[in-house]
Amino acid sequence: MSREYNVGVLGASGAVGREMLKSLQDRGFPVKTIKALASSRSAGSTVEFEGKEIKVEETKPDSFKGLDIALFSAGAGASAQYAPLAAQAGCVVVDNSSNWRQDPRVPLIVPEVNAGALKKHKGIIANPNCSTIQMLVALKPIYDAVGVKRIIVATYQSVSGTGQKGVEELAEQTRKLFNGQEYPPKVYPHRIAFNCLPHIDVFLDNGYTKEEMKMVNETLKIFDDPNIKVSATCVRVPVFYAHSEAIWIETGRPIKPEAAREILSRAPGVLVQDDPQANFYPLASEATGREEVFVGRIRADLSLENGLSMWVVSDNLKKGAATNAVEIAELLIREPDLLKTDWN
Ligand code: A2P
């Protein structure tokens, strides 16, 4: 019989954590035991896994003893605190927070793009930002074919990226506004219903937000290319699930839109939806609940000699978070050596 694994999910009561449990189940990950961890706030509540109710446990320093793999999505603070403890206990962590992404000891992995970098891990592996993942899955085949010198991206990000509380704020605010009632913003700095907020995460001294700089810095690390130029504008929009991105790239050598479409149609993890005359292009509503990265509106950038433009959509809770984390776990169990930890 093939081996099964003891798996933990930290942040199991949250939007991404629940999706991680679902992805483990739906993708048939060989789970021997499952442990659902969160804070004391939701300890004692239950989450569903493979048709059973699993009790959520409060995370303690020794919660990871006996686990082979833990998927984390409980924010940077919990990750800073618990990931080293887990790795020291022999449990490999795949962490969805931003805490470890730029740590040189920690590989930042998108399986379709840089699975090879996984070999260097010491017990903690970082899952990139949702917006970065879908952008790089779409751009990697073009990068390999003709090179990419510069990327300009504008995102249209759904409220589930803020967690369950973002989903609740948009739903409640919309309901209240339709009923002529006030709903002052709590999660976002302004009303999100019927609005677009050019503000995701905190503003930095350079005028960009932290989310925008994540897209810049994570791209350099994942492509392992310090020369690529990236500029991002990240916008929160009143959509519940799936992020959309308008992307403009300058390629190293010329490539026709037809050739790019052809390359992308064969690329792993990508589904091309590109027949604008038939109103066929990627949509957040259609991408919700799916694991692929959808690419369409592939066309020449008329303002630039080697310019290409496209529209890229993916479910931020799936490929942007849970699916990517579970795919990393699938790579880990393929090679027994990858399940070892060495974190001091
Ligand atoms: P809890 O439900 O107990 O607050 P979301 O991204 O949807 O907001 O979810 C965040 C997840 O991370 C939840 O499961 C939350 O648990 C968990 N979490 C947040 N902070 C901690 C912490 N310090 N220790 C353990 N789990 C945490």
Coordinates of C-alpha atoms and ligand atoms in Angstrom, one line a residue:
M1 CA 0.0 0.0 0.0
S2 CA 1.3 3.5 -0.8
R3 CA 2.2 5.8 2.1
E4 CA -0.3 8.1 3.7
Y5 CA 0.6 11.3 5.6
N6 CA -0.3 13.1 8.8
V7 CA -1.4 16.5 7.7
G8 CA -2.2 19.7 9.5
V9 CA -4.0 22.9 8.4
L10 CA -3.3 26.0 10.4
G11 CA -6.1 28.6 9.9
A12 CA -8.6 25.8 9.2
S13 CA -11.6 27.9 10.1
G14 CA -10.6 30.7 7.7
A15 CA -11.5 31.3 4.0
V16 CA -8.2 29.8 2.6
G17 CA -7.9 27.1 5.4
R18 CA -11.3 25.7 4.5
E19 CA -10.3 25.7 0.8
M20 CA -7.1 23.9 1.7
L21 CA -9.1 21.1 3.4
K22 CA -11.3 20.9 0.3
S23 CA -8.3 20.8 -2.1
L24 CA -6.7 18.0 -0.1
Q25 CA -9.9 16.1 -0.4
D26 CA -10.8 16.9 -4.0
R27 CA -7.3 16.2 -5.3
G28 CA -7.1 12.9 -3.4
F29 CA -4.1 13.8 -1.3
P30 CA -3.1 10.6 0.6
V31 CA -4.1 11.8 4.1
K32 CA -3.7 9.4 7.1
T33 CA -4.8 11.9 9.8
I34 CA -5.9 15.5 9.5
K35 CA -5.5 18.1 12.2
A36 CA -7.5 21.4 12.0
L37 CA -5.8 24.2 13.9
A38 CA -6.8 27.8 14.5
S39 CA -6.8 30.3 17.4
S40 CA -8.7 30.0 20.7
R41 CA -11.5 32.0 19.1
S42 CA -12.7 29.1 17.0
A43 CA -11.3 26.2 19.0
G44 CA -14.1 23.6 19.5
S45 CA -16.0 24.6 16.3
T46 CA -16.0 22.1 13.5
V47 CA -14.9 22.0 9.8
E48 CA -15.7 19.4 7.2
F49 CA -13.2 17.0 5.7
E50 CA -14.1 14.0 3.6
G51 CA -17.7 14.1 4.8
K52 CA -16.8 14.1 8.5
E53 CA -16.9 16.9 11.0
I54 CA -13.4 17.6 12.4
K55 CA -13.0 19.5 15.6
V56 CA -10.9 22.7 15.4
E57 CA -8.1 22.8 17.9
E58 CA -6.3 25.8 19.4
T59 CA -2.7 26.0 18.1
K60 CA -0.1 25.3 20.7
P61 CA 3.7 25.2 20.3
D62 CA 3.6 21.3 20.3
S63 CA 0.7 21.0 17.9
F64 CA 2.9 19.9 15.1
K65 CA 4.5 16.9 16.7
G66 CA 3.9 13.8 14.6
L67 CA 2.7 15.7 11.5
D68 CA 4.5 15.2 8.2
I69 CA 3.2 18.3 6.4
A70 CA 1.3 21.4 7.6
L71 CA -0.4 23.9 5.3
F72 CA -0.5 27.4 7.0
S73 CA -3.0 30.2 6.2
A74 CA -3.3 32.1 9.5
G75 CA -1.5 35.4 8.7
A76 CA 2.1 36.5 9.1
G77 CA 2.1 36.7 12.9
A78 CA 1.0 33.1 13.5
S79 CA 3.3 32.0 10.7
A80 CA 6.3 33.7 12.3
Q81 CA 5.5 32.1 15.6
Y82 CA 4.6 28.5 14.6
A83 CA 6.4 27.7 11.3
P84 CA 9.9 27.4 12.9
L85 CA 8.4 25.2 15.7
A86 CA 6.7 23.0 13.2
A87 CA 9.9 22.6 11.1
Q88 CA 11.9 21.9 14.2
A89 CA 9.4 19.1 15.1
G90 CA 10.1 17.5 11.6
C91 CA 6.9 18.8 10.0
V92 CA 7.4 20.5 6.6
V93 CA 5.4 23.8 6.4
V94 CA 3.8 25.2 3.2
D95 CA 3.0 28.8 4.3
N96 CA 0.5 31.0 2.6
S97 CA 1.4 34.2 4.5
S98 CA 3.8 36.8 3.3
N99 CA 6.1 36.3 6.4
W100 CA 8.7 34.0 4.9
R101 CA 8.5 34.8 1.2
Q102 CA 11.7 36.9 1.0
D103 CA 13.7 34.8 3.4
P104 CA 16.7 33.4 1.6
R105 CA 16.3 30.0 3.4
V106 CA 12.7 29.7 2.1
P107 CA 11.9 28.8 -1.5
L108 CA 8.9 30.6 -3.0
I109 CA 7.2 28.1 -5.2
V110 CA 4.7 28.0 -8.1
P111 CA 4.9 24.4 -9.3
E112 CA 4.4 25.2 -13.0
V113 CA 7.2 27.8 -12.8
N114 CA 10.0 26.8 -10.4
A115 CA 9.4 23.4 -8.9
G116 CA 13.2 22.8 -8.9
A117 CA 13.8 25.4 -6.2
L118 CA 11.9 23.1 -3.8
K119 CA 15.1 21.1 -3.3
K120 CA 16.7 23.9 -1.3
H121 CA 14.0 24.0 1.4
K122 CA 14.9 23.5 5.1
G123 CA 11.4 22.9 6.4
I124 CA 9.5 26.0 5.4
I125 CA 8.2 26.7 1.9
A126 CA 6.4 29.8 1.0
N127 CA 3.3 30.0 -1.2
P128 CA 3.4 33.3 -3.2
N129 CA 0.8 36.1 -3.2
C130 CA -2.4 35.1 -5.0
S131 CA -2.0 37.9 -7.7
T132 CA 1.6 36.8 -8.3
I133 CA 0.8 33.2 -8.8
Q134 CA -1.8 33.6 -11.5
M135 CA 0.4 36.2 -13.3
L136 CA 3.5 34.0 -13.4
V137 CA 1.6 30.8 -14.4
A138 CA 0.4 32.8 -17.5
L139 CA 3.8 34.5 -18.2
K140 CA 6.2 31.6 -17.7
P141 CA 5.6 29.9 -21.1
I142 CA 6.1 33.3 -22.8
Y143 CA 9.2 34.0 -20.7
D144 CA 10.7 30.6 -21.7
A145 CA 9.9 31.2 -25.4
V146 CA 11.0 34.8 -26.0
G147 CA 12.0 36.3 -22.6
V148 CA 10.1 38.9 -20.7
K149 CA 11.9 42.3 -20.0
R150 CA 9.1 44.3 -18.4
I151 CA 5.7 43.7 -16.9
I152 CA 3.0 46.2 -16.2
V153 CA 0.0 44.9 -14.4
A154 CA -3.3 46.3 -13.0
T155 CA -5.3 43.9 -10.8
Y156 CA -9.0 43.7 -10.0
Q157 CA -9.0 41.7 -6.8
S158 CA -11.9 40.0 -5.1
V159 CA -12.8 40.6 -1.4
S160 CA -12.2 37.0 -0.5
G161 CA -8.5 37.9 -0.7
T162 CA -9.1 39.7 2.6
G163 CA -10.5 36.5 4.2
Q164 CA -14.0 35.7 5.3
K165 CA -14.4 39.2 6.8
G166 CA -14.1 40.8 3.4
V167 CA -16.8 38.5 1.9
E168 CA -19.1 39.4 4.8
E169 CA -18.5 43.1 4.5
L170 CA -19.3 43.2 0.8
A171 CA -22.4 41.1 1.2
E172 CA -23.8 43.0 4.2
Q173 CA -22.9 46.4 2.8
T174 CA -24.6 45.6 -0.5
R175 CA -27.7 44.4 1.3
K176 CA -27.9 47.4 3.5
L177 CA -27.4 49.9 0.7
F178 CA -30.2 48.3 -1.3
N179 CA -32.4 48.8 1.7
G180 CA -31.5 52.4 2.1
Q181 CA -29.5 51.8 5.2
E182 CA -25.9 52.8 6.2
Y183 CA -23.1 50.3 6.6
P184 CA -20.0 52.1 7.6
P185 CA -16.8 50.3 6.4
K186 CA -15.0 48.2 9.0
V187 CA -12.6 46.0 7.0
Y188 CA -11.8 48.4 4.2
P189 CA -10.9 52.1 4.6
H190 CA -13.9 53.0 2.3
R191 CA -17.1 51.5 1.0
I192 CA -16.3 48.5 -1.1
A193 CA -19.9 47.9 -2.4
F194 CA -20.2 49.6 -5.9
N195 CA -16.7 50.9 -5.6
C196 CA -13.1 50.2 -6.5
L197 CA -10.3 50.8 -4.0
P198 CA -6.8 51.4 -5.3
H199 CA -5.4 50.2 -2.0
I200 CA -4.5 46.6 -1.0
D201 CA -2.4 46.2 2.2
V202 CA -0.5 49.2 3.6
F203 CA 1.1 52.1 1.7
L204 CA 4.9 52.1 1.7
D205 CA 7.3 55.1 1.4
N206 CA 7.7 54.7 -2.3
G207 CA 4.0 55.4 -3.0
Y208 CA 3.2 51.8 -3.8
T209 CA 1.2 49.4 -1.6
K210 CA 2.8 46.3 0.1
E211 CA 0.6 44.2 -2.2
E212 CA 2.0 45.9 -5.3
M213 CA 5.6 45.4 -4.1
K214 CA 4.8 41.8 -3.3
M215 CA 4.1 41.3 -7.1
V216 CA 7.4 43.0 -7.9
N217 CA 9.7 41.2 -5.5
E218 CA 8.0 37.8 -5.7
T219 CA 8.3 37.9 -9.5
L220 CA 12.1 38.5 -9.3
K221 CA 12.5 35.7 -6.8
I222 CA 10.3 33.1 -8.5
F223 CA 11.7 33.8 -12.0
D224 CA 15.2 34.0 -10.4
D225 CA 15.8 37.0 -12.7
P226 CA 17.0 40.2 -11.1
N227 CA 16.7 42.1 -14.4
I228 CA 13.0 41.8 -15.0
K229 CA 11.1 45.1 -14.4
V230 CA 7.7 45.0 -12.8
S231 CA 5.2 47.7 -12.0
A232 CA 1.8 47.0 -10.4
T233 CA -1.4 48.8 -9.5
C234 CA -3.6 46.6 -7.2
V235 CA -7.3 47.4 -6.9
R236 CA -9.9 45.8 -4.7
V237 CA -13.2 45.4 -6.5
P238 CA -16.7 44.4 -5.4
V239 CA -16.3 40.8 -6.6
F240 CA -16.6 37.9 -4.1
Y241 CA -14.2 35.3 -5.6
A242 CA -11.4 35.2 -8.3
H243 CA -8.9 37.9 -9.2
S244 CA -8.7 39.5 -12.7
E245 CA -5.5 41.1 -14.1
A246 CA -4.8 43.3 -17.1
I247 CA -1.2 42.6 -18.0
W248 CA 1.2 44.3 -20.5
I249 CA 4.6 42.8 -21.2
E250 CA 7.6 43.7 -23.2
T251 CA 9.2 40.5 -24.5
G252 CA 12.9 40.0 -25.3
R253 CA 12.2 38.9 -28.9
P254 CA 9.1 39.5 -31.0
I255 CA 6.2 37.2 -30.7
K256 CA 2.9 37.3 -32.5
P257 CA -0.4 37.1 -30.5
E258 CA -1.3 33.9 -32.4
A259 CA 2.0 32.3 -31.4
A260 CA 1.5 33.3 -27.7
R261 CA -2.0 31.9 -27.8
E262 CA -0.6 28.6 -29.2
I263 CA 2.1 28.4 -26.5
L264 CA -0.3 29.2 -23.8
S265 CA -2.8 26.6 -25.0
R266 CA -0.2 23.9 -24.3
A267 CA 1.0 25.3 -21.0
P268 CA 0.4 23.5 -17.7
G269 CA -2.3 25.0 -15.5
V270 CA -3.4 27.4 -18.2
L271 CA -6.7 27.4 -20.0
V272 CA -7.0 29.8 -23.0
Q273 CA -10.4 31.5 -23.4
D274 CA -9.9 33.8 -26.3
D275 CA -12.7 34.4 -28.9
P276 CA -13.7 38.0 -28.3
Q277 CA -16.0 38.0 -31.4
A278 CA -18.1 35.4 -29.5
N279 CA -17.9 37.3 -26.2
F280 CA -15.6 34.6 -25.0
Y281 CA -12.9 35.7 -22.5
P282 CA -12.0 34.9 -18.9
L283 CA -14.5 36.0 -16.3
A284 CA -14.2 35.9 -12.5
S285 CA -17.7 34.4 -12.3
E286 CA -16.7 31.5 -14.4
A287 CA -13.3 31.0 -12.8
T288 CA -14.8 30.7 -9.3
G289 CA -14.3 27.2 -8.0
R290 CA -11.9 26.2 -10.7
E291 CA -8.2 25.4 -10.3
E292 CA -6.9 26.7 -13.7
V293 CA -5.5 30.1 -14.7
F294 CA -7.6 31.5 -17.5
V295 CA -6.0 33.7 -20.2
G296 CA -7.7 35.7 -22.9
R297 CA -7.7 39.0 -24.8
I298 CA -4.2 38.1 -26.1
R299 CA -3.2 40.9 -28.4
A300 CA -0.3 43.1 -29.5
D301 CA 0.4 46.1 -27.4
L302 CA 0.1 48.8 -30.1
S303 CA 2.2 51.2 -28.1
L304 CA 5.3 49.1 -28.0
E305 CA 7.4 47.2 -30.6
N306 CA 7.7 43.9 -28.6
G307 CA 4.6 44.4 -26.6
L308 CA 1.9 41.9 -25.7
S309 CA -1.2 42.4 -23.7
M310 CA -3.6 39.8 -22.0
W311 CA -6.3 39.4 -19.4
V312 CA -5.7 36.7 -16.8
V313 CA -8.3 35.4 -14.3
S314 CA -8.0 32.8 -11.5
D315 CA -9.8 31.8 -8.3
N316 CA -7.6 33.4 -5.6
L317 CA -8.7 30.9 -2.9
K318 CA -7.8 28.0 -5.3
K319 CA -4.8 28.4 -7.5
G320 CA -4.0 31.7 -5.8
A321 CA -3.7 29.9 -2.4
A322 CA -5.0 26.4 -1.5
T323 CA -4.5 24.6 -4.8
N324 CA -0.9 25.9 -5.1
A325 CA -0.2 24.9 -1.5
V326 CA -1.6 21.3 -2.1
E327 CA 0.3 21.0 -5.4
I328 CA 3.5 21.9 -3.5
A329 CA 2.6 19.2 -0.9
E330 CA 2.1 16.7 -3.8
L331 CA 5.7 17.5 -5.1
L332 CA 7.0 17.0 -1.5
I333 CA 5.6 13.4 -1.2
R334 CA 7.0 12.4 -4.6
E335 CA 10.5 12.4 -3.3
P336 CA 11.1 11.1 0.3
D337 CA 14.1 13.4 0.7
L338 CA 11.9 16.5 0.3
L339 CA 10.0 15.6 3.4
K340 CA 13.0 16.2 5.7
T341 CA 13.5 19.3 7.7
D342 CA 16.7 21.1 8.9
W343 CA 15.6 24.3 10.6
N344 CA 17.7 25.7 13.5
Ligands
A2P1 P1 -9.8 31.9 14.2 O1 -11.0 31.5 13.4 O2 -9.7 31.1 15.5 O3 -9.7 33.4 14.3 P2 -9.3 34.5 7.4 O4 -8.1 34.6 6.5 O5 -10.5 34.0 6.7 O6 -9.5 35.7 8.2 O7 -8.9 33.3 8.5 C1 -7.7 33.4 9.3 C2 -7.5 32.0 9.9 O8 -6.3 32.1 10.7 C3 -8.6 31.6 10.9 O9 -8.7 30.2 10.9 C4 -8.0 32.1 12.2 O10 -8.5 31.4 13.3 C5 -6.5 31.7 12.0 N1 -5.7 32.5 12.9 C6 -5.5 33.9 13.0 N2 -4.6 34.2 13.9 C7 -4.2 33.0 14.5 C8 -3.2 32.7 15.5 N3 -2.5 33.7 16.2 N4 -3.1 31.4 15.9 C9 -3.8 30.5 15.2 N5 -4.6 30.7 14.2 C10 -4.8 32.0 13.9

